PDB file of C-alpha atoms in Angstrom:
ATOM      1  CA  MET A   1     105.376 110.714  82.430  1.00 67.00           C
ATOM      2  CA  ALA A   2     104.220 109.088  85.661  1.00 60.00           C
ATOM      3  CA  SER A   3     107.180 110.477  87.573  1.00 69.00           C
ATOM      4  CA  ASP A   4     106.310 113.944  86.240  1.00 71.00           C
ATOM      5  CA  GLY A   5     102.678 113.585  87.355  1.00 72.00           C
ATOM      6  CA  VAL A   6     101.324 113.594  83.813  1.00 73.00           C
ATOM      7  CA  LEU A   7      99.960 110.043  84.258  1.00 81.00           C
ATOM      8  CA  VAL A   8      98.964 107.902  87.238  1.00 84.00           C
ATOM      9  CA  GLN A   9      99.734 104.187  87.195  1.00 82.00           C
ATOM     10  CA  LEU A  10      96.632 102.004  87.247  1.00 86.00           C
ATOM     11  CA  TYR A  11      98.273  98.581  86.899  1.00 84.00           C
ATOM     12  CA  GLN A  12     101.735  97.713  85.612  1.00 81.00           C
ATOM     13  CA  ARG A  13     101.675  99.073  82.030  1.00 77.00           C
ATOM     14  CA  GLY A  14      98.286 100.750  82.410  1.00 83.00           C
ATOM     15  CA  TYR A  15      98.124 104.482  83.145  1.00 83.00           C
ATOM     16  CA  LEU A  16      95.423 107.123  83.535  1.00 87.00           C
ATOM     17  CA  PRO A  17      95.409 110.910  83.416  1.00 88.00           C
ATOM     18  CA  PRO A  18      95.376 112.369  86.949  1.00 89.00           C
ATOM     19  CA  GLY A  19      91.863 112.783  88.310  1.00 88.00           C
ATOM     20  CA  THR A  20      90.396 110.053  86.092  1.00 90.00           C
ATOM     21  CA  ARG A  21      88.262 107.619  88.055  1.00 92.00           C
ATOM     22  CA  ALA A  22      89.397 104.008  87.691  1.00 94.00           C
ATOM     23  CA  THR A  23      86.334 102.042  86.573  1.00 96.00           C
ATOM     24  CA  PRO A  24      85.985  98.263  86.351  1.00 97.00           C
ATOM     25  CA  GLN A  25      86.266  98.568  82.563  1.00 97.00           C
ATOM     26  CA  LEU A  26      89.567 100.474  82.832  1.00 95.00           C
ATOM     27  CA  ARG A  27      90.994  98.039  85.397  1.00 95.00           C
ATOM     28  CA  ALA A  28      89.994  95.094  83.193  1.00 96.00           C
ATOM     29  CA  ARG A  29      91.593  96.767  80.180  1.00 95.00           C
ATOM     30  CA  ALA A  30      94.818  97.358  82.132  1.00 93.00           C
ATOM     31  CA  ALA A  31      94.899  93.672  83.088  1.00 94.00           C
ATOM     32  CA  ALA A  32      94.015  92.538  79.556  1.00 93.00           C
ATOM     33  CA  VAL A  33      97.063  94.315  78.141  1.00 90.00           C
ATOM     34  CA  LEU A  34      99.274  91.914  80.121  1.00 88.00           C
ATOM     35  CA  ILE A  35      97.647  88.782  78.692  1.00 89.00           C
ATOM     36  CA  ARG A  36      98.784  87.608  75.279  1.00 86.00           C
ATOM     37  CA  PRO A  37      96.022  88.151  72.707  1.00 86.00           C
ATOM     38  CA  ALA A  38      96.244  84.495  71.656  1.00 82.00           C
ATOM     39  CA  ILE A  39      95.065  83.323  75.084  1.00 87.00           C
ATOM     40  CA  ARG A  40      92.931  86.287  76.179  1.00 89.00           C
ATOM     41  CA  GLN A  41      89.715  84.630  74.956  1.00 88.00           C
ATOM     42  CA  ARG A  42      90.561  81.368  76.740  1.00 89.00           C
ATOM     43  CA  VAL A  43      90.966  82.772  80.249  1.00 94.00           C
ATOM     44  CA  VAL A  44      88.773  84.533  82.788  1.00 97.00           C
ATOM     45  CA  ALA A  45      90.106  86.950  85.409  1.00 98.00           C
ATOM     46  CA  GLY A  46      88.936  85.612  88.758  1.00 98.00           C
ATOM     47  CA  ARG A  47      89.331  85.547  92.519  1.00 98.00           C
ATOM     48  CA  MET A  48      91.199  88.554  93.936  1.00 98.00           C
ATOM     49  CA  THR A  49      91.983  89.840  90.432  1.00 98.00           C
ATOM     50  CA  ALA A  50      88.257  90.063  89.692  1.00 98.00           C
ATOM     51  CA  ALA A  51      87.672  91.672  93.095  1.00 98.00           C
ATOM     52  CA  TRP A  52      90.285  94.317  92.178  1.00 98.00           C
ATOM     53  CA  ILE A  53      88.643  94.845  88.788  1.00 98.00           C
ATOM     54  CA  PHE A  54      85.321  95.443  90.581  1.00 98.00           C
ATOM     55  CA  GLY A  55      87.101  97.935  92.884  1.00 97.00           C
ATOM     56  CA  CYS A  56      86.886  95.756  95.989  1.00 98.00           C
ATOM     57  CA  ALA A  57      90.475  94.639  96.615  1.00 97.00           C
ATOM     58  CA  ALA A  58      94.047  95.846  96.413  1.00 95.00           C
ATOM     59  CA  VAL A  59      96.045  95.657  93.198  1.00 94.00           C
ATOM     60  CA  PRO A  60      97.078  92.010  92.692  1.00 93.00           C
ATOM     61  CA  ASP A  61     100.723  91.000  92.511  1.00 91.00           C
ATOM     62  CA  ARG A  62      99.866  88.349  89.929  1.00 93.00           C
ATOM     63  CA  LEU A  63      96.762  87.988  87.812  1.00 95.00           C
ATOM     64  CA  ALA A  64      94.559  85.092  88.914  1.00 96.00           C
ATOM     65  CA  LEU A  65      93.175  83.562  85.722  1.00 95.00           C
ATOM     66  CA  LEU A  66      90.529  80.872  85.543  1.00 95.00           C
ATOM     67  CA  VAL A  67      90.514  78.357  82.720  1.00 93.00           C
ATOM     68  CA  ASP A  68      87.476  76.208  82.053  1.00 91.00           C
ATOM     69  CA  ALA A  69      88.204  72.534  82.677  1.00 86.00           C
ATOM     70  CA  ASN A  70      86.994  71.754  79.147  1.00 84.00           C
ATOM     71  CA  ARG A  71      89.925  73.705  77.699  1.00 76.00           C
ATOM     72  CA  ARG A  72      93.561  72.679  77.680  1.00 69.00           C
ATOM     73  CA  ILE A  73      95.798  74.832  79.839  1.00 65.00           C
ATOM     74  CA  SER A  74      99.172  73.221  79.183  1.00 64.00           C
ATOM     75  CA  SER A  75      99.942  75.817  76.512  1.00 60.00           C
ATOM     76  CA  LEU A  76      99.191  78.635  78.969  1.00 61.00           C
ATOM     77  CA  ARG A  77     101.754  77.667  81.609  1.00 61.00           C
ATOM     78  CA  SER A  78     104.506  79.769  80.016  1.00 59.00           C
ATOM     79  CA  THR A  79     102.568  83.011  80.588  1.00 66.00           C
ATOM     80  CA  ARG A  80     104.412  85.166  83.126  1.00 73.00           C
ATOM     81  CA  GLY A  81     102.852  87.173  85.940  1.00 78.00           C
ATOM     82  CA  CYS A  82      99.745  84.998  86.076  1.00 87.00           C
ATOM     83  CA  THR A  83      98.414  82.165  88.201  1.00 90.00           C
ATOM     84  CA  PHE A  84      96.106  79.704  86.464  1.00 90.00           C
ATOM     85  CA  HIS A  85      93.258  77.809  88.116  1.00 91.00           C
ATOM     86  CA  GLU A  86      91.443  75.055  86.256  1.00 90.00           C
ATOM     87  CA  VAL A  87      87.732  75.316  87.129  1.00 93.00           C
ATOM     88  CA  ARG A  88      84.268  74.516  85.838  1.00 93.00           C
ATOM     89  CA  LEU A  89      82.561  77.646  84.530  1.00 94.00           C
ATOM     90  CA  GLY A  90      78.828  77.926  84.022  1.00 92.00           C
ATOM     91  CA  PRO A  91      77.054  80.208  81.563  1.00 89.00           C
ATOM     92  CA  PHE A  92      76.375  82.837  84.247  1.00 94.00           C
ATOM     93  CA  ASP A  93      79.873  82.773  85.797  1.00 97.00           C
ATOM     94  CA  VAL A  94      81.484  85.172  83.316  1.00 97.00           C
ATOM     95  CA  VAL A  95      81.004  88.791  82.248  1.00 97.00           C
ATOM     96  CA  SER A  96      82.919  90.813  79.680  1.00 97.00           C
ATOM     97  CA  LEU A  97      84.614  94.032  80.816  1.00 97.00           C
ATOM     98  CA  GLY A  98      87.160  96.127  78.950  1.00 93.00           C
ATOM     99  CA  GLY A  99      88.063  93.409  76.479  1.00 93.00           C
ATOM    100  CA  LEU A 100      88.594  90.789  79.190  1.00 96.00           C
ATOM    101  CA  MET A 101      86.396  88.004  80.457  1.00 97.00           C
ATOM    102  CA  VAL A 102      85.941  88.413  84.236  1.00 98.00           C
ATOM    103  CA  SER A 103      84.194  86.137  86.707  1.00 98.00           C
ATOM    104  CA  SER A 104      80.758  87.457  87.641  1.00 98.00           C
ATOM    105  CA  PRO A 105      80.404  89.184  91.020  1.00 98.00           C
ATOM    106  CA  LEU A 106      78.684  86.121  92.536  1.00 98.00           C
ATOM    107  CA  ARG A 107      81.262  83.680  91.161  1.00 97.00           C
ATOM    108  CA  THR A 108      84.034  86.008  92.343  1.00 98.00           C
ATOM    109  CA  ALA A 109      82.598  86.145  95.866  1.00 98.00           C
ATOM    110  CA  VAL A 110      82.140  82.362  96.057  1.00 97.00           C
ATOM    111  CA  ASP A 111      85.705  81.751  94.840  1.00 97.00           C
ATOM    112  CA  ILE A 112      87.121  84.245  97.327  1.00 98.00           C
ATOM    113  CA  ALA A 113      85.146  82.712 100.206  1.00 97.00           C
ATOM    114  CA  VAL A 114      86.384  79.241  99.284  1.00 96.00           C
ATOM    115  CA  HIS A 115      89.959  79.821  98.098  1.00 96.00           C
ATOM    116  CA  VAL A 116      91.350  82.951  99.766  1.00 97.00           C
ATOM    117  CA  GLU A 117      92.575  83.097 103.356  1.00 96.00           C
ATOM    118  CA  ALA A 118      90.254  84.912 105.773  1.00 95.00           C
ATOM    119  CA  LYS A 119      92.614  87.831 106.351  1.00 96.00           C
ATOM    120  CA  ARG A 120      92.234  88.921 102.707  1.00 96.00           C
ATOM    121  CA  ALA A 121      88.884  87.310 101.911  1.00 97.00           C
ATOM    122  CA  VAL A 122      86.663  88.932 104.540  1.00 96.00           C
ATOM    123  CA  PRO A 123      87.509  92.563 103.630  1.00 97.00           C
ATOM    124  CA  ALA A 124      87.144  91.801  99.905  1.00 98.00           C
ATOM    125  CA  LEU A 125      83.812  90.063 100.468  1.00 98.00           C
ATOM    126  CA  ARG A 126      82.617  92.962 102.619  1.00 97.00           C
ATOM    127  CA  ALA A 127      83.553  95.383  99.817  1.00 98.00           C
ATOM    128  CA  LEU A 128      81.856  93.239  97.149  1.00 98.00           C
ATOM    129  CA  LEU A 129      78.677  93.051  99.236  1.00 97.00           C
ATOM    130  CA  GLY A 130      78.867  96.791  99.890  1.00 97.00           C
ATOM    131  CA  LYS A 131      78.601  97.733  96.201  1.00 97.00           C
ATOM    132  CA  PRO A 132      74.900  97.754  95.288  1.00 97.00           C
ATOM    133  CA  GLU A 133      75.689  97.915  91.558  1.00 97.00           C
ATOM    134  CA  LEU A 134      77.149  94.385  91.781  1.00 97.00           C
ATOM    135  CA  GLY A 135      73.807  92.976  92.962  1.00 96.00           C
ATOM    136  CA  LEU A 136      75.277  90.732  95.663  1.00 97.00           C
ATOM    137  CA  GLN A 137      73.588  89.874  98.927  1.00 96.00           C
ATOM    138  CA  LEU A 138      75.017  87.856 101.786  1.00 97.00           C
ATOM    139  CA  ARG A 139      71.997  85.543 101.726  1.00 96.00           C
ATOM    140  CA  LEU A 140      72.550  84.769  98.023  1.00 96.00           C
ATOM    141  CA  LEU A 141      76.275  84.219  98.577  1.00 97.00           C
ATOM    142  CA  ARG A 142      75.569  81.848 101.480  1.00 96.00           C
ATOM    143  CA  ILE A 143      73.076  79.852  99.374  1.00 96.00           C
ATOM    144  CA  ALA A 144      75.620  79.614  96.532  1.00 95.00           C
ATOM    145  CA  VAL A 145      78.348  78.315  98.857  1.00 95.00           C
ATOM    146  CA  GLU A 146      76.146  75.923 100.837  1.00 93.00           C
ATOM    147  CA  SER A 147      74.396  74.455  97.785  1.00 92.00           C
ATOM    148  CA  THR A 148      77.578  73.465  95.979  1.00 85.00           C
ATOM    149  CA  PRO A 149      78.113  69.725  96.454  1.00 84.00           C
ATOM    150  CA  ARG A 150      81.483  68.280  97.458  1.00 83.00           C
ATOM    151  CA  MET A 151      83.330  71.569  97.652  1.00 84.00           C
ATOM    152  CA  PRO A 152      86.739  71.512  99.358  1.00 89.00           C
ATOM    153  CA  HIS A 153      87.102  74.180 102.069  1.00 92.00           C
ATOM    154  CA  LYS A 154      83.325  74.658 102.300  1.00 92.00           C
ATOM    155  CA  ARG A 155      83.392  74.864 106.121  1.00 93.00           C
ATOM    156  CA  ALA A 156      86.058  77.567 106.032  1.00 94.00           C
ATOM    157  CA  ALA A 157      84.005  79.496 103.453  1.00 95.00           C
ATOM    158  CA  VAL A 158      80.881  79.295 105.626  1.00 95.00           C
ATOM    159  CA  ALA A 159      82.943  80.468 108.620  1.00 94.00           C
ATOM    160  CA  LYS A 160      84.034  83.537 106.621  1.00 96.00           C
ATOM    161  CA  LEU A 161      80.409  84.252 105.763  1.00 96.00           C
ATOM    162  CA  ASP A 162      79.480  83.868 109.442  1.00 94.00           C
ATOM    163  CA  ARG A 163      82.107  86.521 110.278  1.00 92.00           C
ATOM    164  CA  LEU A 164      80.589  88.840 107.698  1.00 93.00           C
ATOM    165  CA  GLN A 165      77.112  88.334 109.091  1.00 90.00           C
ATOM    166  CA  ALA A 166      78.319  88.916 112.643  1.00 88.00           C
ATOM    167  CA  GLY A 167      80.166  92.034 111.493  1.00 80.00           C
ATOM    168  CA  THR A 168      83.507  90.859 112.837  1.00 67.00           C
ATOM    169  CA  GLY A 169      86.831  91.253 111.067  1.00 61.00           C
ATOM    170  CA  PRO A 170      89.104  88.601 109.602  1.00 63.00           C
TER     171      PRO A 170
END
């Protein structure tokens, strides 16, 4: 049906009728379909996957899934097409969209600043900051990054934020 123009591919096995606007809820639903129901409640879409869900990054090759450090992830390793990251999640780090838990916009931006290379991170961060409905501000993002104690790659994250503030590219 996609080759005939009846449907437009959203993500892997997720399709939309032509002309339908891809919303964060629809993107999250398309990603959720790829995650086994047994583990769907144990993982959180994060990093560039969350940025894509929010409409601020390109379609990911693999889903980046966060797993709270208090949960066991050994049983999740056999899941294909996903990358797992063991993290500490706070009560305000997660939102529910389209049947999938997704990292909040602020948590997504912090994770991208810290863990994604500048070439991909800076445009995604710029897009996240450019969507007023997400409620992000550069000042808030900077405070979140700088106030986190003992964070690996903190200097690189601050440098990315400095590029955003200066208006320069990656």
